[in-house]
Amino acid sequence: MLTMPDMGRVLKLAYPARRIPTRVAPYPILRLLALFDPQIRAILPSVGVAHPMSNARARADMAMNFISPEGALRATAAWLIAAKEV
């Protein structure tokens, strides 16, 4: 499972020339910003909450093999860059 800071670190290693944030905002700062920004207010209840998932059943029932989360993230970033979306 990758957290947002983990994703930032993976992408920073893959694309060192790009400005990719890797730091974590302190919770009190998020609370303050949530007073003025409805998007931050909407995600505030989910900050720091882990939602563990497993693909074990899909692997077992459908004999599926998945790429690593890091590999999927790098592939997605490469596609977005190639498509000039970022």
GROMACS .gro file of N, CA, C and O in nm:
model
  344
    1MET      N    1   0.084  -0.117   0.000
    1MET     CA    2   0.000   0.000   0.000
    1MET      C    3   0.089   0.124   0.000
    1MET      O    4   0.183   0.134   0.077
    2LEU      N    5   0.059   0.216  -0.088
    2LEU     CA    6   0.135   0.340  -0.097
    2LEU      C    7   0.054   0.456  -0.041
    2LEU      O    8  -0.063   0.474  -0.075
    3THR      N    9   0.117   0.534   0.045
    3THR     CA   10   0.055   0.657   0.091
    3THR      C   11   0.090   0.768  -0.008
    3THR      O   12   0.177   0.750  -0.095
    4MET      N   13   0.027   0.881   0.004
    4MET     CA   14   0.057   0.993  -0.086
    4MET      C   15   0.204   1.035  -0.076
    4MET      O   16   0.267   1.056  -0.180
    5PRO      N   17   0.262   1.046   0.044
    5PRO     CA   18   0.405   1.079   0.050
    5PRO      C   19   0.492   0.972  -0.017
    5PRO      O   20   0.591   1.004  -0.083
    6ASP      N   21   0.454   0.844  -0.003
    6ASP     CA   22   0.527   0.737  -0.070
    6ASP      C   23   0.520   0.754  -0.222
    6ASP      O   24   0.618   0.734  -0.294
    7MET      N   25   0.401   0.789  -0.271
    7MET     CA   26   0.384   0.810  -0.415
    7MET      C   27   0.473   0.925  -0.462
    7MET      O   28   0.535   0.916  -0.568
    8GLY      N   29   0.479   1.030  -0.383
    8GLY     CA   30   0.565   1.143  -0.418
    8GLY      C   31   0.710   1.102  -0.427
    8GLY      O   32   0.782   1.143  -0.520
    9ARG      N   33   0.756   1.019  -0.333
    9ARG     CA   34   0.895   0.974  -0.335
    9ARG      C   35   0.924   0.886  -0.456
    9ARG      O   36   1.028   0.899  -0.520
   10VAL      N   37   0.831   0.796  -0.490
   10VAL     CA   38   0.849   0.710  -0.608
   10VAL      C   39   0.858   0.794  -0.735
   10VAL      O   40   0.947   0.774  -0.819
   11LEU      N   41   0.769   0.891  -0.747
   11LEU     CA   42   0.768   0.976  -0.866
   11LEU      C   43   0.890   1.068  -0.870
   11LEU      O   44   0.944   1.096  -0.977
   12LYS      N   45   0.935   1.116  -0.755
   12LYS     CA   46   1.053   1.202  -0.750
   12LYS      C   47   1.177   1.126  -0.797
   12LYS      O   48   1.262   1.181  -0.867
   13LEU      N   49   1.186   0.998  -0.760
   13LEU     CA   50   1.299   0.916  -0.807
   13LEU      C   51   1.289   0.890  -0.957
   13LEU      O   52   1.390   0.889  -1.027
   14ALA      N   53   1.169   0.870  -1.007
   14ALA     CA   54   1.150   0.842  -1.149
   14ALA      C   55   1.166   0.967  -1.235
   14ALA      O   56   1.211   0.958  -1.350
   15TYR      N   57   1.129   1.083  -1.182
   15TYR     CA   58   1.132   1.208  -1.258
   15TYR      C   59   1.198   1.317  -1.174
   15TYR      O   60   1.133   1.410  -1.126
   16PRO      N   61   1.330   1.309  -1.157
   16PRO     CA   62   1.399   1.405  -1.068
   16PRO      C   63   1.395   1.549  -1.119
   16PRO      O   64   1.409   1.642  -1.039
   17ALA      N   65   1.376   1.571  -1.248
   17ALA     CA   66   1.373   1.708  -1.301
   17ALA      C   67   1.240   1.778  -1.273
   17ALA      O   68   1.231   1.900  -1.284
   18ARG      N   69   1.139   1.704  -1.236
   18ARG     CA   70   1.007   1.763  -1.210
   18ARG      C   71   0.994   1.802  -1.063
   18ARG      O   72   1.052   1.739  -0.975
   19ARG      N   73   0.914   1.902  -1.039
   19ARG     CA   74   0.888   1.946  -0.902
   19ARG      C   75   0.772   1.864  -0.846
   19ARG      O   76   0.656   1.894  -0.871
   20ILE      N   77   0.805   1.763  -0.770
   20ILE     CA   78   0.704   1.673  -0.713
   20ILE      C   79   0.711   1.684  -0.561
   20ILE      O   80   0.816   1.659  -0.502
   21PRO      N   81   0.601   1.724  -0.497
   21PRO     CA   82   0.604   1.739  -0.351
   21PRO      C   83   0.618   1.604  -0.281
   21PRO      O   84   0.557   1.505  -0.322
   22THR      N   85   0.700   1.602  -0.178
   22THR     CA   86   0.721   1.479  -0.102
   22THR      C   87   0.698   1.501   0.048
   22THR      O   88   0.702   1.405   0.124
   23ARG      N   89   0.675   1.625   0.088
   23ARG     CA   90   0.657   1.653   0.229
   23ARG      C   91   0.512   1.633   0.270
   23ARG      O   92   0.421   1.636   0.188
   24VAL      N   93   0.492   1.616   0.400
   24VAL     CA   94   0.358   1.597   0.456
   24VAL      C   95   0.317   1.725   0.528
   24VAL      O   96   0.393   1.779   0.609
   25ALA      N   97   0.199   1.774   0.498
   25ALA     CA   98   0.148   1.894   0.564
   25ALA      C   99   0.105   1.859   0.707
   25ALA      O  100   0.038   1.758   0.729
   26PRO      N  101   0.142   1.941   0.804
   26PRO     CA  102   0.098   1.916   0.942
   26PRO      C  103  -0.055   1.926   0.953
   26PRO      O  104  -0.118   2.012   0.890
   27TYR      N  105  -0.112   1.839   1.032
   27TYR     CA  106  -0.257   1.834   1.047
   27TYR      C  107  -0.317   1.968   1.092
   27TYR      O  108  -0.421   2.010   1.038
   28PRO      N  109  -0.257   2.039   1.189
   28PRO     CA  110  -0.315   2.168   1.228
   28PRO      C  111  -0.321   2.268   1.112
   28PRO      O  112  -0.417   2.346   1.102
   29ILE      N  113  -0.224   2.264   1.023
   29ILE     CA  114  -0.226   2.352   0.906
   29ILE      C  115  -0.342   2.313   0.814
   29ILE      O  116  -0.412   2.399   0.759
   30LEU      N  117  -0.363   2.183   0.797
   30LEU     CA  118  -0.475   2.138   0.714
   30LEU      C  119  -0.608   2.183   0.773
   30LEU      O  120  -0.698   2.224   0.700
   31ARG      N  121  -0.620   2.175   0.905
   31ARG     CA  122  -0.744   2.220   0.970
   31ARG      C  123  -0.768   2.368   0.945
   31ARG      O  124  -0.880   2.411   0.920
   32LEU      N  125  -0.661   2.446   0.953
   32LEU     CA  126  -0.673   2.589   0.929
   32LEU      C  127  -0.713   2.617   0.783
   32LEU      O  128  -0.803   2.696   0.756
   33LEU      N  129  -0.647   2.550   0.690
   33LEU     CA  130  -0.679   2.569   0.549
   33LEU      C  131  -0.820   2.523   0.516
   33LEU      O  132  -0.885   2.577   0.427
   34ALA      N  133  -0.868   2.421   0.588
   34ALA     CA  134  -1.003   2.368   0.563
   34ALA      C  135  -1.111   2.472   0.594
   34ALA      O  136  -1.222   2.463   0.540
   35LEU      N  137  -1.078   2.570   0.675
   35LEU     CA  138  -1.175   2.676   0.704
   35LEU      C  139  -1.205   2.760   0.580
   35LEU      O  140  -1.312   2.818   0.566
   36PHE      N  141  -1.109   2.765   0.487
   36PHE     CA  142  -1.122   2.851   0.369
   36PHE      C  143  -1.134   2.775   0.238
   36PHE      O  144  -1.175   2.832   0.138
   37ASP      N  145  -1.096   2.648   0.239
   37ASP     CA  146  -1.093   2.570   0.114
   37ASP      C  147  -1.185   2.449   0.126
   37ASP      O  148  -1.158   2.356   0.202
   38PRO      N  149  -1.296   2.447   0.051
   38PRO     CA  150  -1.390   2.335   0.063
   38PRO      C  151  -1.332   2.201   0.018
   38PRO      O  152  -1.374   2.096   0.067
   39GLN      N  153  -1.235   2.201  -0.073
   39GLN     CA  154  -1.174   2.075  -0.116
   39GLN      C  155  -1.093   2.013  -0.003
   39GLN      O  156  -1.097   1.892   0.019
   40ILE      N  157  -1.019   2.095   0.069
   40ILE     CA  158  -0.944   2.043   0.184
   40ILE      C  159  -1.040   1.999   0.293
   40ILE      O  160  -1.020   1.897   0.358
   41ARG      N  161  -1.147   2.076   0.313
   41ARG     CA  162  -1.248   2.040   0.413
   41ARG      C  163  -1.307   1.902   0.382
   41ARG      O  164  -1.333   1.822   0.471
   42ALA      N  165  -1.326   1.872   0.254
   42ALA     CA  166  -1.386   1.745   0.213
   42ALA      C  167  -1.294   1.626   0.241
   42ALA      O  168  -1.342   1.518   0.276
   43ILE      N  169  -1.163   1.645   0.227
   43ILE     CA  170  -1.072   1.531   0.248
   43ILE      C  171  -1.023   1.519   0.391
   43ILE      O  172  -0.965   1.418   0.429
   44LEU      N  173  -1.046   1.620   0.472
   44LEU     CA  174  -0.994   1.622   0.609
   44LEU      C  175  -1.031   1.497   0.690
   44LEU      O  176  -0.945   1.444   0.760
   45PRO      N  177  -1.154   1.445   0.681
   45PRO     CA  178  -1.185   1.323   0.758
   45PRO      C  179  -1.103   1.200   0.716
   45PRO      O  180  -1.088   1.107   0.793
   46SER      N  181  -1.049   1.200   0.595
   46SER     CA  182  -0.973   1.085   0.547
   46SER      C  183  -0.823   1.095   0.572
   46SER      O  184  -0.750   0.999   0.550
   47VAL      N  185  -0.777   1.211   0.618
   47VAL     CA  186  -0.634   1.231   0.640
   47VAL      C  187  -0.586   1.140   0.752
   47VAL      O  188  -0.642   1.139   0.862
   48GLY      N  189  -0.484   1.063   0.724
   48GLY     CA  190  -0.426   0.974   0.824
   48GLY      C  191  -0.498   0.842   0.842
   48GLY      O  192  -0.459   0.760   0.925
   49VAL      N  193  -0.603   0.818   0.766
   49VAL     CA  194  -0.681   0.694   0.777
   49VAL      C  195  -0.635   0.598   0.668
   49VAL      O  196  -0.637   0.632   0.550
   50ALA      N  197  -0.592   0.480   0.708
   50ALA     CA  198  -0.548   0.380   0.611
   50ALA      C  199  -0.666   0.293   0.570
   50ALA      O  200  -0.750   0.256   0.652
   51HIS      N  201  -0.672   0.262   0.442
   51HIS     CA  202  -0.776   0.174   0.388
   51HIS      C  203  -0.706   0.055   0.323
   51HIS      O  204  -0.690   0.051   0.201
   52PRO      N  205  -0.664  -0.042   0.404
   52PRO     CA  206  -0.591  -0.155   0.346
   52PRO      C  207  -0.680  -0.239   0.254
   52PRO      O  208  -0.799  -0.257   0.281
   53MET      N  209  -0.621  -0.282   0.145
   53MET     CA  210  -0.693  -0.364   0.048
   53MET      C  211  -0.606  -0.483   0.012
   53MET      O  212  -0.485  -0.480   0.028
   54SER      N  213  -0.671  -0.585  -0.038
   54SER     CA  214  -0.599  -0.705  -0.078
   54SER      C  215  -0.650  -0.752  -0.213
   54SER      O  216  -0.770  -0.749  -0.239
   55ASN      N  217  -0.558  -0.796  -0.296
   55ASN     CA  218  -0.597  -0.853  -0.424
   55ASN      C  219  -0.583  -1.006  -0.421
   55ASN      O  220  -0.585  -1.070  -0.525
   56ALA      N  221  -0.573  -1.061  -0.301
   56ALA     CA  222  -0.552  -1.205  -0.286
   56ALA      C  223  -0.665  -1.286  -0.349
   56ALA      O  224  -0.640  -1.389  -0.414
   57ARG      N  225  -0.787  -1.242  -0.333
   57ARG     CA  226  -0.900  -1.317  -0.388
   57ARG      C  227  -0.899  -1.315  -0.541
   57ARG      O  228  -0.923  -1.417  -0.605
   58ALA      N  229  -0.871  -1.200  -0.600
   58ALA     CA  230  -0.862  -1.192  -0.746
   58ALA      C  231  -0.749  -1.279  -0.798
   58ALA      O  232  -0.763  -1.347  -0.900
   59ARG      N  233  -0.636  -1.277  -0.728
   59ARG     CA  234  -0.523  -1.363  -0.771
   59ARG      C  235  -0.560  -1.509  -0.761
   59ARG      O  236  -0.529  -1.588  -0.851
   60ALA      N  237  -0.629  -1.547  -0.655
   60ALA     CA  238  -0.663  -1.687  -0.635
   60ALA      C  239  -0.775  -1.733  -0.728
   60ALA      O  240  -0.765  -1.837  -0.793
   61ASP      N  241  -0.885  -1.657  -0.735
   61ASP     CA  242  -1.002  -1.699  -0.811
   61ASP      C  243  -0.984  -1.686  -0.962
   61ASP      O  244  -1.038  -1.765  -1.039
   62MET      N  245  -0.910  -1.584  -1.005
   62MET     CA  246  -0.897  -1.559  -1.149
   62MET      C  247  -0.756  -1.579  -1.201
   62MET      O  248  -0.727  -1.547  -1.316
   63ALA      N  249  -0.669  -1.627  -1.116
   63ALA     CA  250  -0.529  -1.651  -1.153
   63ALA      C  251  -0.466  -1.527  -1.216
   63ALA      O  252  -0.397  -1.533  -1.316
   64MET      N  253  -0.494  -1.412  -1.154
   64MET     CA  254  -0.440  -1.286  -1.205
   64MET      C  255  -0.308  -1.253  -1.138
   64MET      O  256  -0.288  -1.282  -1.021
   65ASN      N  257  -0.220  -1.192  -1.214
   65ASN     CA  258  -0.096  -1.140  -1.159
   65ASN      C  259  -0.097  -0.989  -1.179
   65ASN      O  260  -0.126  -0.941  -1.287
   66PHE      N  261  -0.066  -0.916  -1.075
   66PHE     CA  262  -0.068  -0.771  -1.079
   66PHE      C  263   0.075  -0.719  -1.074
   66PHE      O  264   0.162  -0.779  -1.013
   67ILE      N  265   0.095  -0.600  -1.135
   67ILE     CA  266   0.225  -0.536  -1.120
   67ILE      C  267   0.226  -0.466  -0.984
   67ILE      O  268   0.121  -0.445  -0.922
   68SER      N  269   0.343  -0.431  -0.939
   68SER     CA  270   0.355  -0.367  -0.807
   68SER      C  271   0.288  -0.230  -0.810
   68SER      O  272   0.274  -0.168  -0.916
   69PRO      N  273   0.246  -0.179  -0.694
   69PRO     CA  274   0.188  -0.045  -0.691
   69PRO      C  275   0.285   0.061  -0.744
   69PRO      O  276   0.244   0.153  -0.814
   70GLU      N  277   0.414   0.044  -0.713
   70GLU     CA  278   0.514   0.138  -0.763
   70GLU      C  279   0.522   0.133  -0.916
   70GLU      O  280   0.531   0.236  -0.982
   71GLY      N  281   0.518   0.012  -0.972
   71GLY     CA  282   0.522  -0.004  -1.117
   71GLY      C  283   0.399   0.055  -1.184
   71GLY      O  284   0.408   0.120  -1.289
   72ALA      N  285   0.283   0.037  -1.122
   72ALA     CA  286   0.160   0.094  -1.176
   72ALA      C  287   0.164   0.246  -1.172
   72ALA      O  288   0.122   0.312  -1.267
   73LEU      N  289   0.218   0.300  -1.065
   73LEU     CA  290   0.229   0.445  -1.052
   73LEU      C  291   0.323   0.502  -1.158
   73LEU      O  292   0.292   0.602  -1.224
   74ARG      N  293   0.438   0.438  -1.175
   74ARG     CA  294   0.534   0.484  -1.277
   74ARG      C  295   0.474   0.474  -1.418
   74ARG      O  296   0.492   0.563  -1.501
   75ALA      N  297   0.402   0.365  -1.447
   75ALA     CA  298   0.340   0.347  -1.578
   75ALA      C  299   0.232   0.454  -1.603
   75ALA      O  300   0.222   0.510  -1.713
   76THR      N  301   0.154   0.484  -1.501
   76THR     CA  302   0.051   0.587  -1.513
   76THR      C  303   0.114   0.723  -1.538
   76THR      O  304   0.070   0.799  -1.624
   77ALA      N  305   0.219   0.754  -1.461
   77ALA     CA  306   0.289   0.882  -1.479
   77ALA      C  307   0.348   0.893  -1.618
   77ALA      O  308   0.338   0.997  -1.683
   78ALA      N  309   0.409   0.785  -1.667
   78ALA     CA  310   0.468   0.786  -1.801
   78ALA      C  311   0.361   0.811  -1.907
   78ALA      O  312   0.382   0.888  -2.002
   79TRP      N  313   0.245   0.748  -1.892
   79TRP     CA  314   0.136   0.769  -1.988
   79TRP      C  315   0.087   0.913  -1.985
   79TRP      O  316   0.064   0.975  -2.088
   80LEU      N  317   0.068   0.968  -1.863
   80LEU     CA  318   0.021   1.105  -1.851
   80LEU      C  319   0.118   1.205  -1.913
   80LEU      O  320   0.078   1.301  -1.978
   81ILE      N  321   0.247   1.179  -1.895
   81ILE     CA  322   0.348   1.267  -1.954
   81ILE      C  323   0.348   1.254  -2.106
   81ILE      O  324   0.353   1.353  -2.178
   82ALA      N  325   0.341   1.131  -2.155
   82ALA     CA  326   0.340   1.108  -2.301
   82ALA      C  327   0.217   1.170  -2.365
   82ALA      O  328   0.224   1.220  -2.478
   83ALA      N  329   0.104   1.169  -2.295
   83ALA     CA  330  -0.020   1.227  -2.347
   83ALA      C  331  -0.027   1.378  -2.325
   83ALA      O  332  -0.128   1.440  -2.357
   84LYS      N  333   0.080   1.433  -2.267
   84LYS     CA  334   0.089   1.577  -2.238
   84LYS      C  335  -0.025   1.625  -2.148
   84LYS      O  336  -0.079   1.735  -2.164
   85GLU      N  337  -0.063   1.539  -2.054
   85GLU     CA  338  -0.167   1.575  -1.958
   85GLU      C  339  -0.107   1.645  -1.836
   85GLU      O  340  -0.177   1.711  -1.761
   86VAL      N  341   0.022   1.625  -1.814
   86VAL     CA  342   0.092   1.694  -1.704
   86VAL      C  343   0.223   1.749  -1.754
   86VAL      O  344   0.278   1.707  -1.851
   0.00000   0.00000   0.00000
